[in-house]
Tab-separated table of C-alpha atoms in Angstrom:
chain	number	residue	atom	x	y	z
Z	1	MET	CA	75.618	28.123	-2.318
Z	2	MET	CA	79.303	27.429	-1.545
Z	3	ASN	CA	81.552	27.486	-4.597
Z	4	ILE	CA	83.878	24.489	-4.312
Z	5	ALA	CA	85.392	24.722	-7.887
Z	6	SER	CA	88.322	26.685	-6.623
Z	7	GLU	CA	89.213	23.785	-4.330
Z	8	HIS	CA	90.020	21.528	-7.269
Z	9	VAL	CA	92.850	21.773	-9.850
Z	10	THR	CA	91.578	21.713	-13.352
Z	11	LEU	CA	93.148	19.616	-16.165
Z	12	SER	CA	94.811	22.702	-17.652
Z	13	GLN	CA	96.168	23.753	-14.306
Z	14	GLU	CA	97.493	20.324	-13.734
Z	15	SER	CA	99.200	20.460	-17.119
Z	16	VAL	CA	100.845	23.830	-16.344
Z	17	LEU	CA	101.918	22.482	-12.877
Z	18	ALA	CA	103.403	19.375	-14.412
Z	19	SER	CA	105.239	21.500	-16.941
Z	20	GLU	CA	106.732	23.680	-14.212
Z	21	VAL	CA	107.815	20.701	-12.266
Z	22	TYR	CA	109.386	19.123	-15.391
Z	23	ARG	CA	111.122	22.525	-16.005
Z	24	HIS	CA	112.891	22.465	-12.626
Z	25	VAL	CA	113.442	18.784	-12.260
Z	26	ASP	CA	114.871	18.151	-15.749
Z	27	PRO	CA	115.626	21.565	-17.332
Z	28	PHE	CA	117.874	20.143	-20.102
Z	29	ASN	CA	115.098	17.962	-21.581
Z	30	PHE	CA	112.478	20.565	-20.845
Z	31	PHE	CA	114.318	23.199	-22.950
Z	32	LYS	CA	115.369	20.583	-25.524
Z	33	THR	CA	111.678	19.868	-26.362
Z	34	PHE	CA	111.383	23.560	-27.354
Z	35	PHE	CA	114.756	24.029	-29.010
Z	36	LYS	CA	114.242	21.117	-31.387
Z	37	GLU	CA	111.136	22.927	-32.673
Z	38	GLY	CA	113.162	26.075	-33.193
Z	39	LEU	CA	111.448	27.826	-30.327
Z	40	ARG	CA	111.993	28.806	-26.677
Z	41	PRO	CA	109.668	28.720	-23.659
Z	42	ASP	CA	109.114	32.518	-23.806
Z	43	GLY	CA	107.907	32.256	-27.399
Z	44	ARG	CA	111.062	33.562	-29.122
Z	45	GLN	CA	112.898	31.829	-31.949
Z	46	LEU	CA	116.398	30.600	-31.246
Z	47	MET	CA	118.093	33.650	-32.836
Z	48	ALA	CA	115.785	36.348	-31.498
Z	49	TYR	CA	116.257	39.162	-28.995
Z	50	ARG	CA	113.762	40.073	-26.336
Z	51	THR	CA	111.784	43.211	-26.764
Z	52	VAL	CA	113.767	46.216	-25.755
Z	53	LYS	CA	112.359	49.487	-24.277
Z	54	VAL	CA	114.562	52.539	-23.725
Z	55	GLU	CA	113.514	55.644	-21.798
Z	56	ASN	CA	115.350	58.866	-21.688
Z	57	LEU	CA	115.264	60.272	-18.092
Z	58	MET	CA	116.943	63.519	-18.710
Z	59	ASN	CA	115.060	66.464	-17.358
Z	60	ILE	CA	117.301	69.482	-17.700
Z	61	GLY	CA	115.255	71.466	-15.301
Z	62	GLU	CA	116.356	69.122	-12.510
Z	63	VAL	CA	120.012	69.371	-13.462
Z	64	GLY	CA	120.445	73.050	-12.566
Z	65	ILE	CA	121.925	75.700	-14.725
Z	66	ASN	CA	124.541	77.113	-12.363
Z	67	ARG	CA	126.264	73.867	-11.397
Z	68	SER	CA	129.770	74.310	-9.854
Z	69	PHE	CA	132.542	72.697	-11.733
Z	70	THR	CA	133.525	71.029	-8.536
Z	71	ASN	CA	130.576	68.689	-9.060
Z	72	ASP	CA	129.630	66.365	-11.784
Z	73	ILE	CA	127.257	67.718	-14.421
Z	74	LEU	CA	124.684	65.059	-15.434
Z	75	ILE	CA	124.662	64.891	-19.242
Z	76	SER	CA	122.640	61.681	-19.849
Z	77	SER	CA	120.477	59.289	-18.076
Z	78	ILE	CA	118.453	56.380	-19.549
Z	79	ILE	CA	116.633	53.242	-18.447
Z	80	LEU	CA	116.777	50.114	-20.659
Z	81	ASN	CA	114.348	47.187	-20.170
Z	82	ALA	CA	114.954	43.938	-22.030
Z	83	GLY	CA	112.420	41.390	-20.939
Z	84	ASN	CA	112.847	41.090	-17.199
Z	85	THR	CA	116.375	42.571	-17.230
Z	86	HIS	CA	116.324	46.211	-16.186
Z	87	MET	CA	119.377	48.507	-16.649
Z	88	HIS	CA	119.984	52.147	-15.746
Z	89	CYS	CA	122.903	54.175	-17.191
Z	90	SER	CA	123.851	57.739	-16.327
Z	91	ILE	CA	126.760	59.786	-17.623
Z	92	SER	CA	128.116	62.823	-15.883
Z	93	ALA	CA	130.949	65.150	-17.003
Z	94	THR	CA	133.467	66.949	-14.731
Z	95	LEU	CA	135.713	69.728	-15.876
Z	96	GLU	CA	139.190	69.256	-14.301
Z	97	ARG	CA	142.627	70.521	-14.601
Z	98	ASN	CA	145.211	68.026	-15.965
Z	99	ASN	CA	148.573	68.379	-14.286
Z	100	LYS	CA	150.392	66.006	-16.548
Z	101	PRO	CA	152.969	67.498	-18.915
Z	102	ARG	CA	151.579	68.235	-22.461
Z	103	THR	CA	154.079	65.791	-23.909
Z	104	SER	CA	152.990	62.983	-21.611
Z	105	PRO	CA	151.569	59.943	-23.399
Z	106	GLU	CA	149.048	59.677	-20.466
Z	107	LEU	CA	147.560	63.077	-21.178
Z	108	LEU	CA	144.509	61.910	-23.024
Z	109	LYS	CA	144.195	58.546	-21.289
Z	110	ASP	CA	141.627	57.484	-18.713
Z	111	LEU	CA	139.106	60.107	-19.887
Z	112	VAL	CA	136.211	57.759	-19.121
Z	113	THR	CA	135.575	55.795	-15.984
Z	114	VAL	CA	132.911	53.088	-15.858
Z	115	SER	CA	131.300	51.457	-12.849
Z	116	LEU	CA	128.740	48.661	-12.853
Z	117	THR	CA	126.723	47.972	-9.733
Z	118	VAL	CA	124.341	44.986	-9.435
Z	119	SER	CA	121.493	44.836	-6.963
Z	120	LYS	CA	121.962	42.398	-4.121
Z	121	HIS	CA	119.239	39.987	-5.308
Z	122	ALA	CA	120.536	40.177	-8.882
Z	123	THR	CA	124.032	39.356	-7.668
Z	124	THR	CA	122.697	36.215	-5.971
Z	125	GLU	CA	121.016	35.177	-9.265
Z	126	ILE	CA	124.256	35.757	-11.232
Z	127	TYR	CA	126.178	33.662	-8.690
Z	128	ASP	CA	123.545	30.873	-9.097
Z	129	VAL	CA	124.400	30.744	-12.823
Z	130	ASN	CA	128.155	31.372	-12.865
Z	131	GLY	CA	129.320	30.526	-9.316
Z	132	PRO	CA	130.474	32.849	-6.571
Z	133	CYS	CA	134.017	33.175	-7.909
Z	134	ILE	CA	133.008	35.374	-10.843
Z	135	ASN	CA	133.119	39.150	-10.447
Z	136	ILE	CA	130.746	40.153	-13.345
Z	137	SER	CA	130.769	43.820	-12.331
Z	138	HIS	CA	134.594	43.962	-12.709
Z	139	LEU	CA	134.530	42.054	-15.993
Z	140	VAL	CA	131.926	44.182	-17.681
Z	141	SER	CA	133.001	47.620	-16.296
Z	142	ASN	CA	136.674	46.864	-17.220
Z	143	LEU	CA	135.653	45.874	-20.729
Z	144	LEU	CA	133.487	48.996	-21.162
Z	145	GLU	CA	136.220	51.214	-19.775
Z	146	ASN	CA	138.798	49.886	-22.188
Z	147	ILE	CA	136.386	50.295	-25.064
Z	148	LEU	CA	135.348	53.859	-24.257
Z	149	ASN	CA	138.956	55.040	-23.668
Z	150	SER	CA	139.847	53.977	-27.179
Z	151	SER	CA	140.215	56.902	-29.550
Z	152	ASP	CA	138.476	55.032	-32.390
Z	153	VAL	CA	135.260	55.095	-30.337
Z	154	LEU	CA	135.265	58.502	-28.665
Z	155	PRO	CA	137.715	61.038	-30.219
Z	156	ARG	CA	139.723	62.095	-27.245
Z	157	GLU	CA	140.582	65.605	-28.429
Z	158	GLN	CA	136.995	66.758	-27.808
Z	159	PHE	CA	137.553	66.307	-24.089
Z	160	ALA	CA	140.836	68.272	-23.908
Z	161	LEU	CA	139.925	72.016	-24.168
Z	162	ASP	CA	143.608	73.062	-24.218
Z	163	TYR	CA	144.091	70.985	-27.439
Z	164	LEU	CA	141.509	73.126	-29.170
Z	165	MET	CA	143.390	76.295	-28.482
Z	166	ASN	CA	146.958	75.118	-29.010
Z	167	SER	CA	149.155	77.320	-31.250
Z	168	ILE	CA	146.694	80.268	-31.101
Z	169	ASP	CA	148.090	83.723	-30.133
Z	170	ASP	CA	145.214	84.897	-27.993
Z	171	PRO	CA	145.018	85.762	-24.255
Z	172	ILE	CA	142.154	83.398	-23.689
Z	173	ALA	CA	143.884	80.681	-25.588
Z	174	LYS	CA	146.955	81.004	-23.423
Z	175	GLN	CA	144.818	80.725	-20.280
Z	176	ILE	CA	143.114	77.580	-21.672
Z	177	VAL	CA	146.464	75.975	-22.591
Z	178	ASN	CA	148.065	76.817	-19.249
Z	179	SER	CA	145.066	75.527	-17.303
Z	180	LYS	CA	145.055	72.268	-19.126
Z	181	LEU	CA	141.272	71.972	-18.790
Z	182	ARG	CA	139.654	68.736	-19.884
Z	183	TRP	CA	136.360	66.920	-19.584
Z	184	LYS	CA	136.169	63.621	-17.743
Z	185	LEU	CA	133.179	61.291	-18.190
Z	186	ASN	CA	131.857	59.146	-15.399
Z	187	VAL	CA	129.695	56.323	-16.680
Z	188	SER	CA	127.551	54.627	-14.044
Z	189	VAL	CA	125.588	51.428	-14.950
Z	190	SER	CA	123.356	49.632	-12.623
Z	191	CYS	CA	121.560	46.300	-13.077
Z	192	GLU	CA	118.389	46.507	-11.070
Z	193	GLU	CA	116.671	43.291	-12.270
Z	194	TYR	CA	118.566	40.342	-13.792
Z	195	ASP	CA	117.266	37.719	-16.208
Z	196	GLY	CA	120.369	36.888	-18.171
Z	197	ASN	CA	122.723	38.486	-20.678
Z	198	ILE	CA	124.070	41.276	-18.515
Z	199	MET	CA	126.865	41.803	-21.016
Z	200	ASP	CA	124.775	42.984	-24.007
Z	201	TRP	CA	122.360	45.065	-22.040
Z	202	SER	CA	125.102	46.797	-20.076
Z	203	VAL	CA	126.899	47.692	-23.309
Z	204	LEU	CA	123.723	48.760	-25.058
Z	205	SER	CA	122.530	50.957	-22.194
Z	206	VAL	CA	125.891	52.758	-22.355
Z	207	VAL	CA	125.559	53.194	-26.105
Z	208	TYR	CA	122.051	54.701	-25.769
Z	209	ALA	CA	123.311	57.006	-22.989
Z	210	LEU	CA	126.279	58.207	-25.143
Z	211	LEU	CA	123.965	58.824	-28.077
Z	212	HIS	CA	121.895	61.182	-25.857
Z	213	SER	CA	124.978	62.875	-24.324
Z	214	LYS	CA	125.803	66.541	-24.739
Z	215	LEU	CA	128.952	68.243	-23.503
Z	216	PRO	CA	128.468	71.680	-22.077
Z	217	ILE	CA	130.228	74.625	-23.811
Z	218	VAL	CA	132.203	76.829	-21.500
Z	219	PHE	CA	133.898	80.235	-21.508
Z	220	LEU	CA	136.436	81.913	-19.309
Z	221	SER	CA	135.173	84.755	-17.173
Z	222	TYR	CA	137.697	87.249	-15.814
Z	223	ASP	CA	137.569	87.921	-12.035
Z	224	SER	CA	139.137	91.310	-11.579
Z	225	LEU	CA	139.027	90.930	-7.796
Z	226	PHE	CA	141.400	87.977	-7.823
Z	227	ASN	CA	142.868	88.492	-11.235
Z	228	THR	CA	141.949	85.047	-12.345
Z	229	PHE	CA	139.937	83.381	-15.118
Z	230	GLN	CA	137.206	81.030	-14.169
Z	231	PRO	CA	135.377	78.577	-16.473
Z	232	GLN	CA	131.610	78.996	-16.596
Z	233	LEU	CA	128.664	77.497	-18.402
Z	234	ILE	CA	126.909	79.530	-21.002
Z	235	THR	CA	123.355	79.723	-19.758
Z	236	LEU	CA	120.342	81.595	-21.124
Z	237	LYS	CA	120.721	83.999	-18.314
Z	238	SER	CA	124.329	84.753	-19.079
Z	239	VAL	CA	123.398	85.521	-22.705
Z	240	THR	CA	120.373	87.771	-21.876
Z	241	ASP	CA	122.237	89.536	-19.050
Z	242	GLY	CA	124.608	91.043	-21.622
Z	243	GLU	CA	127.880	89.281	-21.056
Z	244	LYS	CA	128.776	90.091	-24.647
Z	245	GLU	CA	132.280	91.327	-23.684
Z	246	HIS	CA	133.147	87.982	-22.085
Z	247	PHE	CA	131.852	86.125	-25.137
Z	248	ARG	CA	133.789	88.452	-27.525
Z	249	ARG	CA	137.009	87.689	-25.676
Z	250	ASN	CA	136.203	83.970	-25.872
Z	251	ALA	CA	135.132	84.107	-29.510
Z	252	LEU	CA	137.920	81.809	-30.823
Z	253	PHE	CA	137.498	79.377	-27.897
Z	254	LEU	CA	133.707	79.232	-28.406
Z	255	ASN	CA	134.033	78.700	-32.150
Z	256	ARG	CA	136.558	75.927	-31.650
Z	257	GLN	CA	134.291	74.130	-29.169
Z	258	LEU	CA	131.248	74.515	-31.410
Z	259	ARG	CA	133.152	73.826	-34.629
Z	260	CYS	CA	131.574	76.862	-36.206
Z	261	SER	CA	132.619	80.254	-37.593
Z	262	ASP	CA	130.204	82.453	-35.538
Z	263	TYR	CA	129.303	81.316	-32.097
Z	264	GLN	CA	126.412	83.842	-32.002
Z	265	ASP	CA	124.553	81.789	-34.541
Z	266	GLU	CA	124.836	78.747	-32.244
Z	267	PHE	CA	123.533	80.758	-29.317
Z	268	LEU	CA	120.288	81.256	-31.181
Z	269	LYS	CA	120.051	77.522	-31.932
Z	270	TYR	CA	120.876	75.980	-28.639
Z	271	VAL	CA	120.593	78.287	-25.631
Z	272	GLY	CA	117.182	77.827	-24.119
Z	273	GLU	CA	116.824	74.297	-25.424
Z	274	ASP	CA	118.991	72.738	-22.770
Z	275	GLN	CA	119.179	75.770	-20.391
Z	276	TYR	CA	122.873	75.880	-21.096
Z	277	LEU	CA	124.786	75.733	-24.352
Z	278	THR	CA	125.734	72.122	-25.329
Z	279	LYS	CA	127.223	70.203	-28.193
Z	280	ARG	CA	126.489	66.507	-28.919
Z	281	LEU	CA	129.283	64.112	-28.053
Z	282	GLU	CA	131.378	63.099	-31.020
Z	283	ILE	CA	131.288	59.328	-31.537
Z	284	SER	CA	133.542	57.703	-34.216
Z	285	SER	CA	132.181	54.162	-33.847
Z	286	LEU	CA	129.511	52.400	-31.846
Z	287	PRO	CA	130.484	49.391	-29.718
Z	288	TYR	CA	128.150	46.375	-29.293
Z	289	THR	CA	128.308	42.911	-27.890
Z	290	ILE	CA	126.161	40.044	-29.174
Z	291	THR	CA	125.861	37.263	-26.711
Z	292	PHE	CA	124.947	33.679	-27.638
Z	293	CYS	CA	124.526	30.669	-25.461
Z	294	LYS	CA	125.441	27.131	-26.442
Z	295	CYS	CA	122.898	24.758	-24.886
Z	296	MET	CA	123.592	21.175	-25.639
Z	297	GLU	CA	123.787	21.017	-29.462
Z	298	TYR	CA	121.809	24.264	-29.987
Z	299	ILE	CA	123.119	27.852	-30.090
Z	300	ILE	CA	120.604	30.595	-29.049
Z	301	LEU	CA	120.782	34.397	-28.950
Z	302	ASP	CA	120.206	36.624	-25.873
Z	303	PRO	CA	119.924	33.923	-23.203
Z	304	THR	CA	117.741	34.245	-20.192
Z	305	ARG	CA	118.997	33.360	-16.670
Z	306	GLU	CA	117.491	29.860	-16.935
Z	307	GLU	CA	119.040	29.260	-20.334
Z	308	GLU	CA	122.453	30.415	-19.049
Z	309	GLN	CA	122.181	27.708	-16.325
Z	310	ILE	CA	122.102	24.951	-18.852
Z	311	GLY	CA	124.613	26.349	-21.353
Z	312	THR	CA	127.763	28.434	-21.878
Z	313	ASN	CA	127.744	32.018	-23.013
Z	314	ILE	CA	129.831	33.249	-26.003
Z	315	SER	CA	130.034	36.952	-26.659
Z	316	VAL	CA	131.067	38.669	-29.841
Z	317	TYR	CA	132.374	42.206	-29.576
Z	318	ALA	CA	131.484	44.396	-32.653
Z	319	LYS	CA	132.423	47.963	-33.477
Z	320	LYS	CA	130.476	49.741	-36.134
Z	321	ILE	CA	131.820	53.004	-37.689
Z	322	SER	CA	129.352	55.743	-36.958
Z	323	ASN	CA	128.105	57.265	-40.170
Z	324	GLU	CA	124.772	59.071	-39.917
Z	325	LEU	CA	124.865	60.064	-43.631
Z	326	SER	CA	124.924	56.446	-44.933
Z	327	MET	CA	122.316	53.837	-44.406
Z	328	ASP	CA	124.447	51.099	-46.038
Z	329	ILE	CA	127.071	49.614	-43.734
Z	330	ASP	CA	130.030	48.176	-45.584
Z	331	ASP	CA	131.502	45.041	-44.132
Z	332	GLU	CA	134.814	46.906	-43.718
Z	333	ASN	CA	132.979	49.327	-41.346
Z	334	ILE	CA	132.264	46.531	-38.862
Z	335	LYS	CA	135.073	45.034	-36.849
Z	336	MET	CA	134.424	41.902	-34.753
Z	337	GLN	CA	136.237	39.668	-32.215
Z	338	LEU	CA	135.264	36.847	-29.985
Z	339	LEU	CA	135.198	37.477	-26.250
Z	340	ASN	CA	135.898	34.535	-23.918
Z	341	LEU	CA	134.972	36.039	-20.644
Z	342	MET	CA	133.166	32.940	-19.316
Z	343	GLY	CA	135.865	30.504	-20.460
Z	344	CYS	CA	133.748	28.931	-23.222
Z	345	THR	CA	135.155	25.744	-24.728
Z	346	GLY	CA	134.145	23.315	-27.430
Z	347	ILE	CA	133.310	26.000	-29.974
Z	348	SER	CA	134.384	25.000	-33.463
Z	349	ASP	CA	135.796	27.378	-36.081
Z	350	ASP	CA	132.703	26.807	-38.238
Z	351	GLU	CA	130.486	27.759	-35.334
Z	352	VAL	CA	132.548	30.895	-34.712
Z	353	ASN	CA	132.190	31.964	-38.331
Z	354	LYS	CA	128.444	31.326	-38.051
Z	355	LEU	CA	128.311	33.604	-34.957
Z	356	PHE	CA	130.270	36.312	-36.794
Z	357	LYS	CA	127.842	36.079	-39.749
Z	358	ILE	CA	124.799	36.352	-37.521
Z	359	SER	CA	126.387	39.156	-35.532
Z	360	ARG	CA	127.137	41.130	-38.705
Z	361	SER	CA	123.526	40.751	-39.778
Z	362	ILE	CA	122.327	42.013	-36.374
Z	363	ILE	CA	124.688	44.992	-36.449
Z	364	ASN	CA	123.598	45.940	-39.977
Z	365	LYS	CA	120.073	46.309	-38.669
Z	366	LEU	CA	120.938	48.571	-35.715
């Protein structure tokens, strides 16, 4: 017998179809019917984030333990999924020689570079929301670069190896100071799928990547053939192969990098865990953005692409002092300011204060 049921649209299917037509023909009233009930079409409340999933992609076995310092060393790589928005952030470190004078105010500037790339189809979707004149990649990457190059987020001295050895009367110390070695971080963010709120998810993906980042510890190895000192990674192989004399010469340098009194104790803790000796990146404060969207007379949190099309985004930048020893965050430890990247207008002072209050509550839970 021929089944003809599939040829007819059921009542429930007609209802869904009518709802989807209504959604596209009159999106303002479609969303308003949800907003006035305190809900959104995806089931969230007005002040709720989408579910976030973060995956750490670092597999040290793929990084290589004898990487040349002419290449970047991958130190962190994560994927962040928030609903249908998918972000990938990787951080690499390069050891370079700084040719600027030690007295130059530029010496410890521009230690972090940030790039944001958006897939072609995601770019089209962003243009549909904001218009083709907006360069979202430049806006977000420039903001992140300014934030990360601030000394109150990432202590800059940890990147300048010559600063660690300044004023020490030691042959290795003099080589370090003269070489002006420093680490430079290259942060690469990519938006692979876009469903709104690229600001928050770009920033949060970078924060997660920073929290998983570890800087390699290096030592200077003397090359008698060329009478030069060359920086090298401390690998499990270099420890077991008996390079004790090299390490002994570098004792002060190693202790300064590791912030310890006996580098040999640290060898036992770390070498073998990451294939080469590392130290977690020092972070003074964690940067966040909290993005709201004003849709008609309603304000919602973490807007989707559809919601951005009927409203105006408002982002709050917040900086929370990093203190792993304390679970209670004092209000003084959270600094906030309003970002006006999308040219938002019509926001009253009372609404701004409300957004700050909500943002503070969110940051306290992170």
